[in-house]
Structure formats: C-alpha cells, structure tokens
Coordinates of C-alpha atoms in Angstrom, one line a residue:
M1 CA 0.0 0.0 0.0
E2 CA 1.4 3.4 -1.0
N3 CA 2.5 5.5 1.9
V4 CA 0.4 8.7 2.3
R5 CA 2.0 11.6 4.1
T6 CA -0.4 13.5 6.3
L7 CA 0.4 17.2 6.7
P8 CA 0.4 18.8 10.1
V9 CA -2.8 20.8 10.9
G10 CA -1.0 24.1 10.5
E11 CA 0.4 23.2 7.1
Q12 CA -3.0 21.9 6.0
M13 CA -4.7 25.2 6.9
Q14 CA -2.0 27.1 5.1
G15 CA -2.6 25.0 2.0
I16 CA -6.3 25.5 2.2
T17 CA -6.0 29.2 2.7
A18 CA -3.6 29.5 -0.2
T19 CA -6.0 27.5 -2.4
L20 CA -9.0 29.7 -1.4
D21 CA -7.1 32.9 -2.0
D22 CA -6.0 31.6 -5.4
L23 CA -9.5 30.7 -6.3
A24 CA -10.8 34.1 -5.2
R25 CA -8.2 35.9 -7.3
E26 CA -8.8 33.7 -10.3
G27 CA -12.5 34.1 -10.0
A28 CA -12.1 37.9 -9.8
R29 CA -9.8 37.9 -12.8
R30 CA -12.2 36.0 -15.0
M31 CA -15.2 38.1 -14.0
I32 CA -13.3 41.3 -14.8
A33 CA -12.1 39.9 -18.1
A34 CA -15.6 38.9 -19.1
A35 CA -17.0 42.2 -18.1
L36 CA -14.4 44.1 -20.1
E37 CA -15.0 41.9 -23.1
A38 CA -18.8 42.6 -22.9
E39 CA -18.2 46.3 -22.5
V40 CA -15.9 46.5 -25.5
S41 CA -18.3 44.4 -27.7
D42 CA -21.2 46.6 -26.8
Y43 CA -19.2 49.7 -27.7
V44 CA -18.0 48.3 -31.0
D45 CA -21.5 47.1 -31.9
Q46 CA -23.0 50.5 -31.1
F47 CA -21.0 52.1 -33.9
A48 CA -21.1 49.2 -36.4
E49 CA -22.8 51.4 -39.0
D50 CA -20.2 54.2 -38.9
R51 CA -17.8 53.6 -41.8
D52 CA -15.3 55.6 -43.8
E53 CA -15.3 56.4 -47.5
E54 CA -14.0 52.9 -48.3
G55 CA -16.8 51.3 -46.4
K56 CA -14.5 50.2 -43.5
R57 CA -15.7 50.4 -40.0
L58 CA -14.5 53.3 -37.9
V59 CA -14.7 51.5 -34.6
V60 CA -13.1 48.1 -34.3
R61 CA -11.3 46.0 -31.7
N62 CA -7.5 46.5 -31.6
G63 CA -6.0 43.6 -29.7
R64 CA -5.2 43.9 -26.0
A65 CA -3.3 46.4 -23.8
K66 CA -0.1 45.5 -22.0
E67 CA -0.8 43.3 -18.9
R68 CA -1.0 45.2 -15.6
G69 CA -1.6 44.4 -12.0
L70 CA -4.9 45.4 -10.5
T71 CA -5.1 45.4 -6.7
L72 CA -8.5 44.3 -5.4
G73 CA -9.9 43.3 -2.0
S74 CA -9.2 39.7 -2.8
G75 CA -5.6 40.4 -3.8
T76 CA -3.8 41.4 -7.0
V77 CA -4.8 40.0 -10.4
R78 CA -3.1 40.3 -13.8
I79 CA -5.3 41.9 -16.5
K80 CA -4.9 42.4 -20.2
A81 CA -7.7 44.8 -21.1
P82 CA -9.1 44.7 -24.7
R83 CA -8.4 47.8 -26.8
V84 CA -10.5 49.7 -29.3
N85 CA -9.4 51.6 -32.4
D86 CA -11.9 54.5 -32.7
R87 CA -11.3 56.6 -35.8
R88 CA -14.4 58.8 -35.4
I89 CA -13.9 62.5 -35.3
D90 CA -15.9 64.8 -32.9
E91 CA -17.6 67.4 -35.1
E92 CA -17.4 70.1 -32.4
T93 CA -13.8 69.7 -31.2
G94 CA -12.3 68.1 -34.3
E95 CA -10.6 65.6 -32.1
R96 CA -10.7 61.8 -32.4
E97 CA -13.1 60.0 -30.2
R98 CA -11.6 57.7 -27.5
F99 CA -13.0 54.6 -25.8
S100 CA -12.8 54.8 -22.1
S101 CA -13.7 51.8 -20.0
Q102 CA -16.1 52.5 -17.1
I103 CA -15.1 49.3 -15.5
L104 CA -11.4 49.7 -15.6
P105 CA -10.2 53.2 -16.2
R106 CA -7.0 53.6 -18.2
Y107 CA -4.6 54.2 -15.4
A108 CA -6.4 52.4 -12.6
R109 CA -4.1 50.2 -10.5
R110 CA -6.4 49.5 -7.5
S111 CA -10.1 49.3 -6.8
P112 CA -11.8 52.2 -4.9
K113 CA -12.4 49.8 -2.0
V114 CA -8.7 49.3 -1.5
T115 CA -8.2 53.1 -1.7
E116 CA -10.9 53.5 1.0
V117 CA -9.1 51.2 3.4
L118 CA -5.8 53.2 3.3
P119 CA -7.0 56.2 5.5
L120 CA -8.3 53.6 8.0
L121 CA -5.0 51.8 8.2
Y122 CA -3.2 55.2 8.6
L123 CA -5.5 56.2 11.4
H124 CA -4.8 52.8 13.1
G125 CA -1.2 53.7 13.3
L126 CA 0.5 52.5 10.1
S127 CA 3.2 54.9 8.8
T128 CA 3.7 55.1 5.0
G129 CA 6.6 52.7 5.3
D130 CA 4.4 50.1 7.0
F131 CA 1.9 49.8 4.2
G132 CA 3.9 47.5 2.1
P133 CA 4.3 44.7 4.6
A134 CA 0.8 45.1 6.0
L135 CA -0.9 45.0 2.6
E136 CA 1.3 42.2 1.3
D137 CA -0.3 39.9 3.8
L138 CA -3.7 41.2 2.9
L139 CA -3.5 41.5 -0.8
G140 CA -0.6 39.3 -1.9
K141 CA 3.1 39.9 -2.8
D142 CA 2.1 41.3 -6.2
A143 CA 0.2 44.3 -4.9
R144 CA 0.9 47.3 -7.1
G145 CA 0.6 51.0 -6.6
L146 CA 0.9 50.9 -2.8
S147 CA 4.5 51.8 -2.3
P148 CA 5.5 54.4 0.4
S149 CA 5.9 57.0 -2.4
S150 CA 2.4 56.3 -3.8
I151 CA 0.9 56.5 -0.3
Q152 CA 2.7 59.8 0.2
R153 CA 1.2 61.1 -3.1
L154 CA -2.3 59.9 -2.0
T155 CA -1.8 61.7 1.3
E156 CA -1.0 64.9 -0.4
S157 CA -4.0 64.6 -2.7
W158 CA -6.3 64.0 0.3
Q159 CA -4.9 67.1 1.9
A160 CA -5.8 69.0 -1.2
E161 CA -9.3 67.5 -1.2
H162 CA -9.8 68.4 2.4
A163 CA -8.6 72.0 1.8
E164 CA -11.1 72.3 -1.0
F165 CA -13.8 70.8 1.2
R166 CA -13.1 73.3 3.9
H167 CA -13.8 76.3 1.6
R168 CA -16.8 75.1 -0.4
E169 CA -20.0 77.2 -0.3
L170 CA -22.8 75.9 1.9
R171 CA -25.7 78.1 0.8
F172 CA -27.0 75.7 -1.8
H173 CA -28.8 73.5 0.7
R174 CA -30.7 74.0 3.9
Y175 CA -30.0 71.8 6.9
A176 CA -32.6 71.0 9.5
Y177 CA -30.5 68.9 11.8
W178 CA -26.8 68.6 12.8
F179 CA -25.0 65.7 14.4
V180 CA -21.9 66.8 16.2
D181 CA -19.1 65.0 18.0
G182 CA -15.5 65.4 19.2
V183 CA -13.4 62.4 18.2
H184 CA -10.0 61.9 20.0
V185 CA -7.4 60.1 17.8
S186 CA -4.2 59.1 19.6
I187 CA -2.3 58.3 16.4
R188 CA 1.2 59.3 15.1
L189 CA 1.3 62.5 17.1
G190 CA 2.8 61.5 20.5
E191 CA 1.1 60.9 23.8
D192 CA 0.9 64.6 24.6
D193 CA -0.3 65.7 21.2
R194 CA -3.5 63.8 20.5
L195 CA -5.6 64.9 17.5
C196 CA -9.1 65.9 18.4
L197 CA -11.4 65.9 15.4
L198 CA -14.5 68.2 15.5
V199 CA -17.0 66.6 13.2
V200 CA -20.4 68.0 12.0
I201 CA -22.8 66.1 9.8
G202 CA -25.9 67.8 8.5
V203 CA -29.3 66.6 7.3
R204 CA -30.4 68.4 4.1
E205 CA -34.0 69.3 3.1
D206 CA -34.1 66.0 1.1
G207 CA -33.2 63.9 4.2
V208 CA -29.7 63.0 3.0
K209 CA -26.9 63.2 5.5
E210 CA -23.9 65.3 4.4
L211 CA -20.5 65.8 6.0
L212 CA -20.1 69.5 6.8
A213 CA -16.9 69.8 8.8
V214 CA -13.9 67.8 9.9
E215 CA -11.6 70.1 11.9
D216 CA -8.8 70.0 14.4
G217 CA -9.9 71.2 17.8
Y218 CA -8.2 71.7 21.2
R219 CA -9.9 69.3 23.6
E220 CA -13.4 70.1 22.2
S221 CA -13.1 73.6 23.7
T222 CA -15.8 76.2 23.3
E223 CA -13.2 78.3 21.4
S224 CA -12.5 75.5 18.9
W225 CA -16.2 74.8 18.3
S226 CA -16.9 78.5 18.0
A227 CA -14.3 78.7 15.2
V228 CA -16.0 75.8 13.4
M229 CA -19.5 77.3 13.8
R230 CA -18.4 80.8 12.6
D231 CA -16.7 79.3 9.6
L232 CA -19.8 77.3 8.6
K233 CA -21.9 80.5 9.0
D234 CA -19.5 82.6 6.9
R235 CA -19.8 80.0 4.1
G236 CA -23.6 80.5 4.0
I237 CA -25.0 77.7 6.1
N238 CA -28.4 78.2 7.7
E239 CA -29.2 77.9 11.4
P240 CA -30.2 74.3 12.2
K241 CA -33.4 73.5 14.0
L242 CA -31.9 70.8 16.2
V243 CA -28.4 69.8 17.1
V244 CA -27.7 66.3 18.4
G245 CA -24.6 65.5 20.4
D246 CA -22.9 64.4 23.6
G247 CA -23.7 66.5 26.7
A248 CA -20.0 67.0 27.5
L249 CA -19.2 69.0 24.4
G250 CA -18.0 72.6 24.4
I251 CA -20.2 73.0 21.3
W252 CA -23.2 74.0 23.3
A253 CA -21.7 77.3 24.5
A254 CA -20.5 77.9 21.0
L255 CA -23.9 77.2 19.5
R256 CA -25.6 79.6 21.9
D257 CA -23.2 82.3 20.7
V258 CA -23.3 81.6 16.9
F259 CA -26.7 80.0 16.4
P260 CA -28.7 81.0 19.4
H261 CA -32.1 79.7 18.2
A262 CA -30.9 76.1 17.5
R263 CA -32.3 73.6 19.9
R264 CA -30.2 70.9 21.5
Q265 CA -30.9 67.1 21.7
A266 CA -28.7 65.2 24.1
C267 CA -27.5 61.8 22.9
W268 CA -29.4 59.0 24.7
V269 CA -26.6 56.5 24.2
H270 CA -24.2 58.7 26.2
A271 CA -26.9 59.6 28.8
I272 CA -27.7 55.9 29.5
A273 CA -24.0 55.1 29.8
N274 CA -23.5 57.9 32.2
V275 CA -26.4 56.8 34.4
L276 CA -25.3 53.1 34.4
D277 CA -21.7 54.1 35.4
V278 CA -23.0 55.1 38.9
L279 CA -25.0 52.0 39.5
P280 CA -23.7 48.6 40.6
K281 CA -23.3 46.0 37.9
R282 CA -26.0 43.7 39.4
L283 CA -28.6 46.5 38.8
Q284 CA -27.4 47.7 35.4
S285 CA -29.4 45.3 33.3
R286 CA -32.7 46.2 35.0
A287 CA -31.8 49.9 34.9
K288 CA -30.9 49.8 31.2
T289 CA -34.3 48.2 30.4
M290 CA -36.1 51.0 32.3
L291 CA -34.0 53.7 30.6
H292 CA -34.8 52.3 27.2
E293 CA -38.5 52.4 28.2
I294 CA -38.1 56.1 29.0
M295 CA -36.3 56.8 25.7
E296 CA -38.8 54.9 23.6
A297 CA -42.0 56.3 25.2
P298 CA -44.5 57.4 22.6
T299 CA -45.2 60.8 24.2
R300 CA -43.3 63.2 26.4
S301 CA -45.9 62.7 29.2
E302 CA -45.4 58.9 29.1
A303 CA -41.6 59.4 29.2
G304 CA -42.1 61.5 32.3
H305 CA -44.1 58.7 33.9
A306 CA -41.4 56.2 33.0
R307 CA -38.8 58.5 34.6
Q308 CA -40.8 58.6 37.8
R309 CA -40.9 54.8 38.0
F310 CA -37.1 54.8 37.5
R311 CA -36.9 57.4 40.3
E312 CA -39.0 55.4 42.7
E313 CA -36.8 52.3 42.2
F314 CA -33.3 53.9 42.4
D315 CA -33.5 57.3 44.0
A316 CA -33.3 56.2 47.6
K317 CA -29.9 54.4 47.3
Y318 CA -28.5 55.9 44.1
P319 CA -29.4 59.6 43.9
K320 CA -26.5 60.3 41.5
A321 CA -28.1 58.2 38.8
I322 CA -31.3 60.2 39.1
A323 CA -29.4 63.5 39.1
K324 CA -27.7 62.6 35.9
L325 CA -31.0 61.8 34.2
D326 CA -32.7 65.0 35.6
R327 CA -29.8 67.2 34.6
D328 CA -30.3 66.8 30.8
W329 CA -34.0 65.9 30.8
Q330 CA -35.1 69.0 28.8
H331 CA -32.5 68.2 26.2
L332 CA -33.1 64.4 26.2
T333 CA -36.8 65.0 25.3
A334 CA -36.4 67.7 22.7
F335 CA -37.0 65.2 19.9
Y336 CA -40.7 65.0 20.8
D337 CA -41.2 68.4 19.1
F338 CA -40.1 66.9 15.8
P339 CA -41.7 64.3 13.4
A340 CA -42.0 60.8 14.9
E341 CA -40.5 59.4 11.7
H342 CA -37.2 61.2 12.6
W343 CA -37.0 60.1 16.2
R344 CA -34.9 57.0 15.7
H345 CA -32.3 59.2 14.1
L346 CA -32.5 62.1 16.5
R347 CA -32.2 60.3 19.8
T348 CA -28.5 59.5 19.3
S349 CA -25.4 60.9 17.6
N350 CA -24.8 57.4 16.1
A351 CA -24.3 58.9 12.7
I352 CA -20.8 59.9 13.8
E353 CA -20.3 57.3 16.5
S354 CA -20.7 54.3 14.1
S355 CA -18.4 55.8 11.4
F356 CA -15.6 56.3 13.9
A357 CA -16.2 53.2 16.0
T358 CA -12.8 51.8 15.2
V359 CA -10.9 55.0 15.3
K360 CA -12.3 55.9 18.8
L361 CA -10.6 52.9 20.3
R362 CA -7.6 55.0 21.1
T363 CA -5.3 52.9 18.9
R364 CA -1.6 52.8 19.6
V365 CA 0.8 55.6 18.8
T366 CA 3.4 54.7 16.2
K367 CA 7.0 55.7 16.4
G368 CA 8.0 59.0 14.9
A369 CA 6.4 62.4 14.6
G370 CA 3.3 62.6 12.5
S371 CA 1.6 65.5 10.8
K372 CA -1.7 66.8 12.1
K373 CA -2.5 68.1 8.7
A374 CA -2.0 64.6 7.2
A375 CA -4.0 62.8 9.9
L376 CA -6.8 65.4 9.6
A377 CA -6.9 64.8 5.8
M378 CA -7.0 61.0 6.4
A379 CA -9.9 61.4 8.8
Y380 CA -11.7 63.5 6.3
K381 CA -11.1 61.0 3.6
L382 CA -12.4 58.1 5.8
L383 CA -15.6 60.0 6.5
D384 CA -16.0 61.1 2.9
A385 CA -15.7 57.5 1.7
L386 CA -18.3 56.4 4.3
Q387 CA -20.9 59.0 3.8
V388 CA -22.2 57.3 0.6
R389 CA -23.4 54.6 2.9
W390 CA -25.1 56.8 5.5
R391 CA -28.8 56.1 5.7
R392 CA -31.3 58.6 4.5
F393 CA -33.7 59.9 7.1
N394 CA -37.0 58.1 7.5
G395 CA -39.8 60.4 6.6
H396 CA -37.4 62.5 4.6
E397 CA -40.3 64.4 3.0
L398 CA -41.0 65.9 6.5
V399 CA -37.6 67.6 6.8
A400 CA -38.8 70.5 4.6
D401 CA -41.7 71.0 7.0
V402 CA -39.3 71.2 9.9
L403 CA -37.3 73.8 8.0
E404 CA -40.4 75.8 7.4
G405 CA -41.2 75.9 11.1
V406 CA -44.1 73.5 11.2
K407 CA -44.9 72.7 14.8
F408 CA -45.0 69.1 16.0
K409 CA -46.3 67.7 19.3
D410 CA -45.2 64.2 20.4
G411 CA -44.1 63.6 16.8
I412 CA -47.5 64.6 15.2
R413 CA -48.1 67.8 13.3
A414 CA -49.8 70.1 15.8
T415 CA -53.1 71.8 15.0
D416 CA -53.5 75.6 15.4
D417 CA -55.4 75.1 18.6
E418 CA -52.6 72.9 20.1
T419 CA -49.9 75.4 19.1
T420 CA -51.8 78.3 20.6
T421 CA -52.4 76.4 23.9
D422 CA -48.8 75.3 24.1
E423 CA -47.7 78.9 23.6
R424 CA -50.0 80.1 26.4
V425 CA -48.7 77.5 28.8
A426 CA -45.1 78.4 28.0
A427 CA -45.9 82.1 28.6

C-alpha cells in the first residue's frame, strides 16, 4: 500500500488558505475579463454602421493592452484589457473619439475599495513605510501602486481635497439637523499631542446626511467649536433647527453664541451610559431596560411617567443616577417636538459614532512624529468614503416641514389650537 503523508494541521490550513485565496483571485480575474469583453463588444456594436469612404468600420477591436496588475480586495490580479481603435472625429472639437472603460479606467491600479481602506490603516497607526508589509499579507506579494511614495502622493492629494472641502460654499442646501461629536485620535502624534477631530454632519432638506466639517480642535473647547461654527456660518449655512450630540461637548456654549435659536438634543446613548456608570453591575441590566422604556416612550408625558418609575426604584440608594437623568431631561426629550419618523435618528449621535467606532478605540501611537495636517486629511477621507453609505432619514419628506417651522407635538403635526395652547402654557 502506497504511503500517504499527512500534513500537520498548520500546514493543512496554510494550504487550504492559499487555495481559497488563489480561487478568489482567479474568479475575480475571470469576472473582470468577461465584463471588459462585454463592455468593448457593446461599444463596437454601437457604432457598427459608422464607416469611412471605403466602407471600412470606424470603430473596431484592436488587440489587448499591456498586462497590468490590479489590486482588489481579494488580492492582486493580472489583467490584459481589450483595446478599441476608434477613428471617429468629434464634429465640435475636431478631435478623435476615444473609448474609455467605465469598469477599468485607463490608469487604474487599485479598486476604490482598496483606496478606501488606506486612511483607516493610517489612522490605526501605520506609517507610510508600514503599508507594504501590512498590505502584502492582505493582498498578496504582487500588490501594485501601494509603495511608500504612492501612499505619500495619496496623502498629499487627500490634503488638497480636504482644503477644497473646507472652503466650499454651503448656501445651496438648507440643513434641518446637525449631528456633532469630538473624536479623539491618539495616532502618530505622540502621547501629549492627540488629535481631536471636531465633526459636523448635516441633514439636508431631502433627508440626506452630508459631511459638513472635519476640523482639528483643542480638547473640544468652546473656542475651537466657535471657530467651526463661525466658519460654517460665513460660508452660508443656515441655522439648524436641532443639534444632536454628547452633553459634554463645548459645542453647546459655541452654539448659543453663533446659532442662538438652534435647539439641543442630548444623545441618549451617552446619557444611558453615564447613568449606568454610577450603578452597581448587578442592577445595570434592569436599569438599562427601564432607561430604554423612557427613551422609547411614545409621548413626552409617558416618558415622564417612566422616569418617575425609575426614580422610585433607584433614587433612595442611588441619587446620583437620578441626578444625571434629571440634569439633561429637557435636552433628552427635545425630539418630541419633531416628526416621529425622525426620532430613531435624533435620539443619538450614532451617525458619527458608528463611522468612527474603530478610530475611537484610542489605537496605539506609532513611532516618529506625524503630521496633524496629514492625519486630519486622512480622517476626512475616511468619512468622505463612508458618507455614501449613510442612511437617508426616515420620513425625509417631512424635513422640509421642519425647516419651514411647522410645529410638532409628540411627533405629530400640531393643530393651530394645540400650538396656541402650548404657547399660552409656556408664557
């Protein structure tokens, strides 16, 4: 009987992993090749009737381009893109037409998804010299276009994009809501020189979330936030109706100064965490359930009743927990004066929290001095790449009503009688 050598488990797993990676890359290569072939065939067929004086077609296939490496999420594949000879002349410019692939642009060496991950890796502490070894493990030894020099060029281009972003006009949309947060990033700048990102996300009249500001601030100070607010105002932004954020931010003093009529919504996620911090662990599960009942109450009145039940259960032994809840009560319940369809968005600053979940882990500081300007541009690029995935507001058609000053009571459009009664009670 022929001897059969059994590989150790570690070697078996390495072999399986290598095989899977190879299959993934080969599958990606074949799919891209097929897509490119179909794209070129469609283009050539589209102009099949265009012919010169001798009856020859003006648009024909022209072999294949030189092989190049294309770095994808599954690794690097080798591609020979089909070429097209297009002899048509543009009547307006007098120049020859040129085929340009929408799948694989002429000079592309990496997929947009790979480009998106670079700012994240930088913010996690990789210096430009670390990208090669790190990405070699992820994308294979043949990864192209990711050398330290190319990373440096990308960094410079992101800085230019951020500079343009910081000076764009903001008068072309109206924003009903803002989400604000201060994100501390302990990366590449030394223990005593942490980068604090001041981030503002707005909700436009069509319900789409849009990145408005990514700035460097000193410990989320009022002065830093005031500078951000004034800059947004100078570029034409309107005063928001409601601003959602953590209760510890210096933005609230800045907001009162620059946009005094904007209302404040405290983040329930932060508020719940603050209350649970002063309770023993054995009570936190029960307390968390009751706090969620308060947050999700269908009316302001029912939220008040739920708060009273929480008070009766915990106030005697844990008055600090009640004090934390009472302190921000007005701001925690501001959302009741806006459409109920918007509540799930307005009760928390998660729009920013989720985007920076990995960055806010206080990742390690790498050796060597880093550039605040570069790190700020990286953070901007990360958020810019993520904003295409941000969820549009539920009930987006009601955002325009909010901007027009329509009154809402417990999430429902208020009648004239209700509005008048509320104004008399307030007086």
